[in-house]
Short mmCIF file of C-alpha atoms in Angstrom, two decimals:
data_model
loop_
_atom_site.label_atom_id
_atom_site.label_comp_id
_atom_site.label_asym_id
_atom_site.label_seq_id
_atom_site.Cartn_x
_atom_site.Cartn_y
_atom_site.Cartn_z
CA MET A 1 127.29 15.97 12.02
CA GLY A 2 126.70 12.57 11.16
CA GLU A 3 129.03 10.11 9.34
CA PRO A 4 128.78 10.77 5.34
CA GLN A 5 126.69 8.49 3.31
CA GLN A 6 128.69 5.56 1.82
CA LEU A 7 128.51 3.80 -1.64
CA GLN A 8 127.66 0.15 -2.00
CA ARG A 9 130.35 -2.37 -2.90
CA ARG A 10 128.81 -4.03 -5.91
CA LEU A 11 131.90 -4.74 -8.37
CA GLY A 12 134.03 -7.54 -8.86
CA THR A 13 137.26 -7.81 -10.47
CA PHE A 14 135.88 -8.70 -13.85
CA ASP A 15 133.35 -5.79 -13.82
CA ALA A 16 136.15 -3.45 -12.36
CA THR A 17 138.70 -4.69 -15.27
CA ALA A 18 136.06 -3.91 -17.82
CA ILE A 19 135.53 -0.56 -16.59
CA GLY A 20 139.26 0.30 -16.85
CA LEU A 21 139.84 -1.60 -20.08
CA GLY A 22 136.94 0.26 -21.36
CA SER A 23 138.03 3.46 -20.47
CA MET A 24 141.60 2.90 -21.93
CA LEU A 25 140.14 1.81 -25.20
CA GLY A 26 137.91 4.65 -25.71
CA ALA A 27 137.92 7.44 -28.48
CA GLY A 28 141.78 7.87 -27.74
CA VAL A 29 142.64 4.52 -29.60
CA PHE A 30 140.96 5.64 -32.81
CA VAL A 31 142.34 9.24 -33.03
CA VAL A 32 145.61 9.38 -30.83
CA PHE A 33 148.05 7.37 -33.34
CA ALA A 34 148.12 10.21 -36.05
CA PRO A 35 149.34 13.08 -33.78
CA ALA A 36 151.71 10.69 -31.86
CA ALA A 37 153.22 9.53 -35.17
CA ALA A 38 153.32 13.29 -36.64
CA LEU A 39 155.70 13.93 -33.36
CA ALA A 40 157.48 10.60 -33.37
CA GLY A 41 157.44 9.44 -37.11
CA ASN A 42 158.41 5.83 -37.47
CA LEU A 43 159.61 5.76 -33.67
CA LEU A 44 156.16 5.67 -32.77
CA VAL A 45 156.50 2.10 -31.26
CA LEU A 46 159.33 3.50 -29.11
CA SER A 47 156.55 6.34 -27.67
CA VAL A 48 154.03 3.55 -27.08
CA LEU A 49 156.70 1.62 -25.17
CA VAL A 50 157.55 5.06 -22.88
CA ALA A 51 154.11 5.52 -22.38
CA GLY A 52 153.55 1.73 -21.35
CA VAL A 53 156.52 2.14 -18.75
CA VAL A 54 155.18 5.39 -17.10
CA ALA A 55 151.52 3.82 -16.97
CA TYR A 56 152.91 0.73 -15.44
CA CYS A 57 154.43 2.71 -12.64
CA ASN A 58 151.40 4.95 -12.26
CA ALA A 59 149.23 1.74 -12.40
CA VAL A 60 151.33 0.09 -9.55
CA ALA A 61 151.25 3.22 -7.39
CA SER A 62 147.69 3.37 -7.66
CA ALA A 63 146.91 -0.44 -6.99
CA ALA A 64 148.78 -0.01 -3.77
CA LEU A 65 147.28 3.25 -2.74
CA ALA A 66 143.45 2.15 -3.47
CA ALA A 67 144.05 -1.04 -1.67
CA ARG A 68 145.22 1.02 1.24
CA TYR A 69 142.47 3.38 1.04
CA PRO A 70 139.55 1.78 -0.66
CA THR A 71 137.14 4.95 -1.04
CA SER A 72 136.02 7.25 -3.70
CA GLY A 73 138.18 10.02 -5.05
CA GLY A 74 141.62 8.25 -6.14
CA THR A 75 144.58 10.06 -5.95
CA TYR A 76 142.91 12.99 -4.41
CA VAL A 77 142.34 11.07 -1.44
CA TYR A 78 145.69 9.48 -1.35
CA GLY A 79 147.54 12.95 -1.69
CA ARG A 80 145.26 14.24 1.12
CA LYS A 81 146.27 10.98 3.60
CA GLN A 82 149.98 10.72 2.63
CA LEU A 83 151.15 14.28 1.67
CA GLY A 84 148.71 16.63 3.03
CA GLU A 85 145.55 18.62 1.63
CA TRP A 86 147.22 20.85 -1.08
CA PRO A 87 149.15 18.28 -3.03
CA GLY A 88 145.58 16.38 -2.62
CA PHE A 89 143.68 19.08 -3.93
CA LEU A 90 146.12 19.62 -7.02
CA ALA A 91 145.51 15.96 -7.90
CA GLY A 92 141.61 16.22 -7.58
CA TRP A 93 141.58 19.30 -9.45
CA GLY A 94 143.49 18.40 -12.13
CA PHE A 95 141.87 15.20 -12.77
CA VAL A 96 138.17 16.75 -12.28
CA THR A 97 139.09 19.76 -14.95
CA GLY A 98 141.07 17.70 -17.59
CA LYS A 99 138.55 14.81 -17.31
CA THR A 100 135.82 17.07 -17.71
CA ALA A 101 137.13 18.48 -20.89
CA SER A 102 137.92 14.91 -22.09
CA CYS A 103 134.32 13.85 -21.65
CA ALA A 104 133.15 16.70 -23.83
CA ALA A 105 136.07 15.28 -26.43
CA MET A 106 134.79 11.69 -26.32
CA ALA A 107 131.09 12.97 -26.64
CA LEU A 108 132.14 15.30 -29.87
CA THR A 109 134.02 12.34 -31.56
CA PHE A 110 131.05 10.21 -30.81
CA GLY A 111 128.78 12.76 -32.74
CA SER A 112 131.03 13.32 -35.60
CA TYR A 113 131.30 9.41 -36.49
CA VAL A 114 127.26 9.28 -36.10
CA SER A 115 126.54 12.40 -37.94
CA ARG A 116 128.88 14.91 -39.10
CA ASP A 117 126.08 17.45 -39.70
CA TYR A 118 124.45 17.38 -36.54
CA GLU A 119 127.59 16.15 -34.18
CA VAL A 120 126.99 18.65 -31.32
CA PRO A 121 123.23 17.81 -30.67
CA VAL A 122 124.15 14.12 -31.15
CA ALA A 123 127.12 14.42 -28.32
CA VAL A 124 124.80 16.35 -26.02
CA ALA A 125 122.37 13.56 -26.54
CA ALA A 126 124.75 11.26 -25.52
CA VAL A 127 125.91 12.91 -22.56
CA VAL A 128 122.35 13.06 -21.31
CA ALA A 129 121.92 9.46 -22.02
CA LEU A 130 124.72 8.14 -20.47
CA THR A 131 124.64 10.29 -17.23
CA ALA A 132 121.02 8.57 -16.98
CA VAL A 133 122.70 5.22 -17.08
CA ASN A 134 124.83 6.27 -14.49
CA LEU A 135 122.29 7.30 -12.20
CA LEU A 136 120.64 3.87 -12.23
CA GLY A 137 123.55 2.53 -10.32
CA ILE A 138 127.16 1.44 -10.68
CA THR A 139 126.31 -2.27 -11.74
CA ARG A 140 124.42 -0.63 -14.63
CA THR A 141 127.22 1.06 -15.54
CA ALA A 142 129.37 -2.27 -15.45
CA LEU A 143 126.65 -3.95 -17.82
CA LEU A 144 126.97 -1.34 -20.34
CA THR A 145 130.53 -1.15 -20.37
CA ARG A 146 131.01 -4.75 -21.02
CA ILE A 147 128.81 -4.57 -24.04
CA LEU A 148 130.61 -1.61 -25.60
CA LEU A 149 133.93 -3.09 -24.72
CA CYS A 150 133.02 -6.39 -26.58
CA MET A 151 132.04 -4.42 -29.77
CA VAL A 152 135.39 -2.19 -29.60
CA LEU A 153 137.40 -5.39 -29.16
CA ALA A 154 135.78 -6.75 -32.14
CA THR A 155 136.24 -3.59 -33.97
CA LEU A 156 139.92 -3.42 -33.24
CA VAL A 157 140.73 -7.11 -34.27
CA PHE A 158 138.78 -6.30 -37.73
CA VAL A 159 141.25 -3.46 -38.16
CA ALA A 160 144.16 -5.45 -37.46
CA ILE A 161 143.05 -8.17 -39.82
CA ALA A 162 142.58 -5.39 -42.57
CA ALA A 163 146.11 -3.87 -41.95
CA VAL A 164 147.57 -7.31 -42.06
CA LEU A 165 146.03 -8.28 -45.48
CA GLY A 166 146.87 -4.79 -46.86
CA PRO A 167 147.85 -3.52 -49.55
CA HIS A 168 150.95 -1.83 -47.57
CA ALA A 169 152.76 1.33 -47.73
CA GLY A 170 156.01 -0.79 -47.01
CA ALA A 171 158.12 1.51 -49.31
CA GLU A 172 157.67 4.27 -47.01
CA LEU A 173 159.19 2.49 -44.18
CA ALA A 174 162.66 1.32 -45.85
CA GLY A 175 165.45 2.26 -44.23
CA PRO A 176 166.26 3.26 -40.58
CA PRO A 177 163.49 4.88 -38.62
CA SER A 178 163.11 8.44 -39.61
CA GLY A 179 161.41 11.34 -37.71
CA ASN A 180 162.88 13.38 -35.13
CA PRO A 181 163.86 11.59 -32.15
CA ALA A 182 163.16 14.62 -29.91
CA GLY A 183 159.61 13.89 -30.75
CA VAL A 184 159.43 10.69 -28.89
CA LEU A 185 158.86 12.10 -25.25
CA PRO A 186 156.00 14.56 -26.66
CA ALA A 187 154.52 11.52 -28.60
CA ALA A 188 154.56 9.51 -25.49
CA GLY A 189 152.88 12.20 -23.46
CA LEU A 190 150.04 12.30 -26.24
CA MET A 191 149.77 8.41 -26.05
CA PHE A 192 149.65 8.24 -22.10
CA PHE A 193 146.08 10.10 -22.77
CA ALA A 194 144.74 6.53 -24.21
CA PHE A 195 146.40 4.52 -21.33
CA ALA A 196 145.24 6.87 -18.38
CA GLY A 197 141.63 4.89 -18.10
CA TYR A 198 142.90 2.69 -15.21
CA ALA A 199 142.30 5.80 -12.73
CA ARG A 200 138.71 4.94 -13.06
CA ILE A 201 139.27 1.72 -11.16
CA ALA A 202 140.67 3.48 -8.23
CA THR A 203 138.11 6.05 -8.14
CA LEU A 204 135.60 3.46 -7.92
CA GLY A 205 137.54 2.01 -4.93
CA GLU A 206 134.29 2.37 -2.42
CA GLU A 207 132.39 0.26 -5.08
CA VAL A 208 134.66 -2.53 -5.27
CA ARG A 209 134.15 -5.83 -3.48
CA ASN A 210 137.52 -6.96 -1.46
CA PRO A 211 139.24 -3.77 -2.85
CA ALA A 212 142.63 -4.92 -1.27
CA ARG A 213 142.73 -7.99 -3.64
CA THR A 214 140.25 -6.63 -6.59
CA ILE A 215 141.54 -3.13 -7.02
CA PRO A 216 145.56 -4.32 -7.81
CA ARG A 217 144.19 -7.18 -10.16
CA ALA A 218 141.92 -4.93 -11.88
CA ILE A 219 144.28 -2.37 -12.47
CA LEU A 220 147.33 -4.30 -13.83
CA ALA A 221 144.88 -6.77 -15.98
CA ALA A 222 143.28 -3.57 -17.58
CA LEU A 223 146.87 -2.08 -18.33
CA ALA A 224 148.41 -4.99 -19.58
CA GLY A 225 145.43 -5.57 -22.06
CA ALA A 226 145.55 -1.99 -23.44
CA PHE A 227 149.29 -1.94 -23.90
CA ALA A 228 149.31 -5.17 -25.86
CA ILE A 229 146.60 -3.88 -27.93
CA TYR A 230 148.26 -0.29 -28.54
CA LEU A 231 151.72 -1.94 -29.21
CA LEU A 232 150.46 -4.05 -31.77
CA LEU A 233 148.27 -1.56 -33.31
CA ALA A 234 151.18 0.83 -33.56
CA VAL A 235 153.14 -1.80 -35.45
CA LEU A 236 150.26 -2.53 -37.95
CA LEU A 237 149.41 0.79 -38.51
CA LEU A 238 152.96 1.83 -39.38
CA ALA A 239 153.53 -0.97 -41.59
CA HIS A 240 150.08 -0.57 -43.33
CA LEU A 241 149.83 3.36 -43.74
CA GLY A 242 153.57 4.36 -43.72
CA GLY A 243 154.10 7.96 -43.71
CA ARG A 244 150.21 8.65 -44.34
CA LEU A 245 149.59 7.76 -40.86
CA ALA A 246 150.64 11.22 -39.08
CA LEU A 247 148.21 12.76 -41.67
CA SER A 248 145.21 10.88 -40.90
CA GLY A 249 142.40 12.21 -38.83
CA THR A 250 140.65 8.92 -38.60
CA PRO A 251 143.66 6.46 -38.73
CA LEU A 252 141.78 3.06 -37.87
CA LEU A 253 139.15 3.79 -40.42
CA ASP A 254 141.78 4.81 -43.34
CA ALA A 255 143.30 1.29 -42.53
CA VAL A 256 140.40 -0.11 -43.41
CA LEU A 257 139.44 1.97 -46.28
CA ASP A 258 142.83 1.15 -47.79
CA SER A 259 142.59 -2.45 -47.43
CA ARG A 260 140.53 -5.34 -49.30
CA LEU A 261 138.24 -4.81 -46.51
CA ALA A 262 137.21 -1.42 -47.32
CA VAL A 263 133.38 -2.60 -48.00
CA ALA A 264 133.15 -3.08 -44.16
CA ALA A 265 134.35 0.29 -43.08
CA PRO A 266 130.72 1.11 -41.70
CA LEU A 267 131.67 -1.33 -39.06
CA VAL A 268 134.59 0.74 -37.91
CA GLN A 269 132.58 3.50 -37.62
CA ALA A 270 130.10 1.80 -35.42
CA GLY A 271 133.19 0.58 -33.47
CA ALA A 272 134.36 3.92 -33.00
CA ALA A 273 130.91 5.32 -31.69
CA ALA A 274 130.87 2.42 -29.34
CA ALA A 275 134.36 3.01 -28.16
CA CYS A 276 133.36 6.55 -27.53
CA LEU A 277 130.36 5.73 -25.60
CA GLY A 278 132.32 3.46 -23.35
CA ALA A 279 135.16 5.85 -22.49
CA LEU A 280 132.54 8.77 -21.90
CA LEU A 281 130.53 6.49 -19.60
CA ALA A 282 133.48 5.71 -17.57
CA LEU A 283 134.68 9.14 -17.66
CA ILE A 284 131.42 10.64 -16.43
CA THR A 285 131.32 7.93 -13.64
CA GLY A 286 135.04 8.68 -12.62
CA VAL A 287 134.87 12.68 -12.49
CA GLY A 288 131.35 12.18 -10.60
CA ARG A 289 133.21 10.09 -7.90
CA THR A 290 136.29 12.37 -7.61
CA THR A 291 133.79 15.48 -7.40
CA LEU A 292 131.97 13.73 -4.62
CA ALA A 293 135.13 12.89 -2.50
CA MET A 294 136.28 16.47 -2.88
CA ALA A 295 133.12 18.06 -1.80
CA ARG A 296 133.11 15.79 1.13
CA GLU A 297 136.45 17.41 2.29
CA GLY A 298 135.16 20.72 1.81
CA ASP A 299 137.16 21.39 -1.64
CA LEU A 300 133.83 21.81 -3.60
CA PRO A 301 130.48 22.88 -2.71
CA GLY A 302 129.12 20.57 -0.33
CA PRO A 303 125.76 19.66 -2.13
CA LEU A 304 127.86 17.72 -4.80
CA ALA A 305 128.47 15.00 -1.78
CA ARG A 306 124.88 14.10 -1.92
CA LEU A 307 123.84 10.60 -2.58
CA GLY A 308 120.36 9.34 -3.28
CA GLY A 309 118.20 7.05 -5.52
CA THR A 310 117.53 3.51 -5.05
CA HIS A 311 120.87 2.52 -5.92
CA THR A 312 122.64 5.09 -4.07
CA VAL A 313 124.66 7.30 -6.55
CA PRO A 314 126.18 10.75 -6.34
CA PHE A 315 123.29 12.42 -8.20
CA VAL A 316 124.17 15.83 -7.65
CA ALA A 317 127.90 15.59 -8.75
CA GLU A 318 126.80 13.46 -11.82
CA LEU A 319 124.46 16.13 -12.72
CA ALA A 320 127.01 18.81 -12.22
CA VAL A 321 129.32 17.01 -14.28
CA ALA A 322 127.12 16.64 -17.17
CA ALA A 323 125.95 20.54 -17.27
CA VAL A 324 129.46 21.37 -17.55
CA VAL A 325 130.08 18.89 -20.57
CA ILE A 326 127.39 20.10 -22.21
CA LEU A 327 128.07 23.89 -21.67
CA LEU A 328 131.56 22.86 -23.30
CA LEU A 329 129.92 21.32 -26.18
CA LEU A 330 128.00 24.25 -26.94
CA THR A 331 130.56 26.80 -26.47
CA THR A 332 133.86 25.20 -27.33
CA ASN A 333 135.81 23.28 -29.76
CA VAL A 334 137.41 20.62 -27.80
CA MET A 335 138.97 18.16 -30.05
CA THR A 336 142.24 20.00 -29.15
CA VAL A 337 142.09 19.08 -25.44
CA VAL A 338 144.16 15.81 -25.76
CA GLY A 339 147.32 17.62 -24.81
CA PHE A 340 145.59 19.53 -21.92
CA SER A 341 144.04 16.64 -20.50
CA SER A 342 147.21 14.49 -20.63
CA PHE A 343 148.96 17.17 -18.58
CA GLY A 344 146.40 17.19 -15.99
CA VAL A 345 146.31 13.44 -15.64
CA LEU A 346 150.24 13.37 -15.47
CA VAL A 347 150.26 15.79 -12.74
CA TYR A 348 147.55 13.58 -11.04
CA TYR A 349 149.80 10.62 -11.32
CA ALA A 350 153.11 12.48 -10.30
CA VAL A 351 150.89 12.80 -6.81
CA ALA A 352 149.89 9.46 -6.94
CA ASN A 353 153.61 8.08 -7.18
CA ALA A 354 154.79 10.72 -4.44
CA SER A 355 151.95 9.59 -2.18
CA ALA A 356 153.02 5.68 -2.86
CA PHE A 357 156.47 6.59 -2.18
CA THR A 358 155.58 7.58 1.24
CA LEU A 359 153.63 3.99 2.37
CA ALA A 360 154.88 2.62 5.23
CA SER A 361 155.00 -0.93 3.51
CA HIS A 362 155.17 -1.73 -0.08
CA PRO A 363 153.61 -4.57 -1.85
CA GLY A 364 155.98 -6.68 -3.82
CA TYR A 365 154.27 -5.33 -7.23
CA ALA A 366 155.21 -1.92 -6.28
CA PRO A 367 158.73 -0.92 -4.93
CA ARG A 368 159.33 2.28 -3.60
CA TRP A 369 162.17 2.75 -6.19
CA LEU A 370 159.35 2.39 -8.90
CA ASN A 371 157.37 5.06 -7.22
CA ALA A 372 160.49 7.37 -7.83
CA VAL A 373 160.91 6.33 -11.74
CA GLY A 374 157.28 6.94 -12.14
CA PHE A 375 157.23 10.57 -10.53
CA LEU A 376 160.21 11.53 -12.61
CA GLY A 377 158.36 9.95 -15.97
CA CYS A 378 155.41 11.87 -15.04
CA ILE A 379 157.09 15.34 -14.64
CA VAL A 380 159.27 14.70 -17.77
CA LEU A 381 156.13 13.70 -20.19
CA ALA A 382 154.06 16.59 -18.82
CA PHE A 383 156.63 19.32 -19.72
CA THR A 384 157.25 17.65 -22.88
CA LEU A 385 153.89 18.20 -24.02
CA PRO A 386 153.21 21.19 -26.72
CA ALA A 387 153.71 24.53 -24.81
CA ALA A 388 150.01 25.57 -25.15
CA SER A 389 148.64 22.57 -23.37
CA VAL A 390 151.41 23.04 -20.52
CA LEU A 391 150.62 26.72 -20.15
CA THR A 392 146.48 26.42 -20.42
CA MET A 393 146.51 23.63 -17.78
CA ALA A 394 149.25 25.32 -15.51
CA ALA A 395 146.88 28.28 -15.56
CA VAL A 396 144.01 26.06 -14.81
CA LEU A 397 145.69 24.42 -11.94
CA GLY A 398 146.88 27.90 -10.61
CA ALA A 399 143.39 29.32 -10.61
CA GLY A 400 142.09 26.39 -8.64
CA LEU A 401 144.81 26.57 -5.95
CA ALA A 402 144.17 30.32 -5.73
CA GLY A 403 140.65 29.81 -5.41
CA ARG A 404 141.00 27.19 -2.52
CA TRP A 405 143.42 29.82 -0.79
CA LEU A 406 140.84 32.39 -0.91
CA VAL A 407 137.88 30.08 0.10
CA LEU A 408 140.12 29.13 3.44
CA ARG A 409 141.02 32.67 4.35
CA PHE A 410 137.43 33.42 3.97
CA ARG A 411 136.46 30.69 6.56
CA GLN A 412 138.96 31.68 8.77
CA HIS A 413 137.68 34.95 9.34
CA GLN A 414 133.75 33.73 9.63
CA PRO A 415 132.69 33.79 13.19
CA ARG A 416 132.45 30.28 14.85
CA PRO A 417 128.64 29.31 15.90
#
């Protein structure tokens, strides 16, 4: 049996950073502040800080591992190499299932901003179009991501200006911070959903030039940019909307509607649509690459590992992911999957931190003690999420582990050729 086909290294630091930042500044930034504020109240900023610290631990662990193993698959590969096949499978299965559901959520959010009456058909069309872009090659993906990222950044700057101009709901914030402090960690778990995009850089490890240098720089740069933006938005939205933030389904749009710049609200809707497209594009790319890696190792059907086309892309995996996302759009209301996805991704990063902990040598930016902090942080945030999210994702992960065990047992009893 010959060596598996390899993807081509086309991405530099700027492109890789844009893909990571584009993933983090996706639909999450337009919706996650409200449910997080409902849990943490005026302690929302503290939740953003907690999520940012855990995200930093995960980012440096991912950077160290990606520099050591510059291939597609992210923590699925790292877990297999450092901890064994089962932890690797757990990470890969959690990423693929959780992020496939997130793809559907991003697509549906895009559809709702573009046309509330036809949100599902519009969402399906977006998945089809972006899958076609991915099939044209990773450089096309990076180019479109940069364009969409510029649109989103411009939108967020406009929202920040509107929030500063007011009028404000300052009276609602008088006195010490209110709300239940016990809601800080669950809110941080939800906020982590918005931070998790830097995983896309690691999953593209096989397509990055000079990965030992490029991947750590891109991951840390993307995380630093997203953290600064989320922290600033949390402060401004609390100051501008006050207690109404927790009740808003579209907090960034409401921030503009309740300001002196309300006439320009359609610009925010356009920016939200661009954000959803950017996140969906990067998600489909990342899930496809992890599916490719799992198929290469026999943990998913072999045909998913096939590469093809002029630009050497995992076309079977990309098409399979798109098909599952479209099925979810047609059969399920997926707007409640934020907690579900967060649990799966936190398990994914718990494996990443455990894998990094076992490395023989550690770069200066990723000491072993930071891996331990990241592992514990992931576990704590995962199990403080809403019970329904924890139980649903635990069942999905359990089903995947049981399925793999049955397949391995079946293979053991097959006669050897």
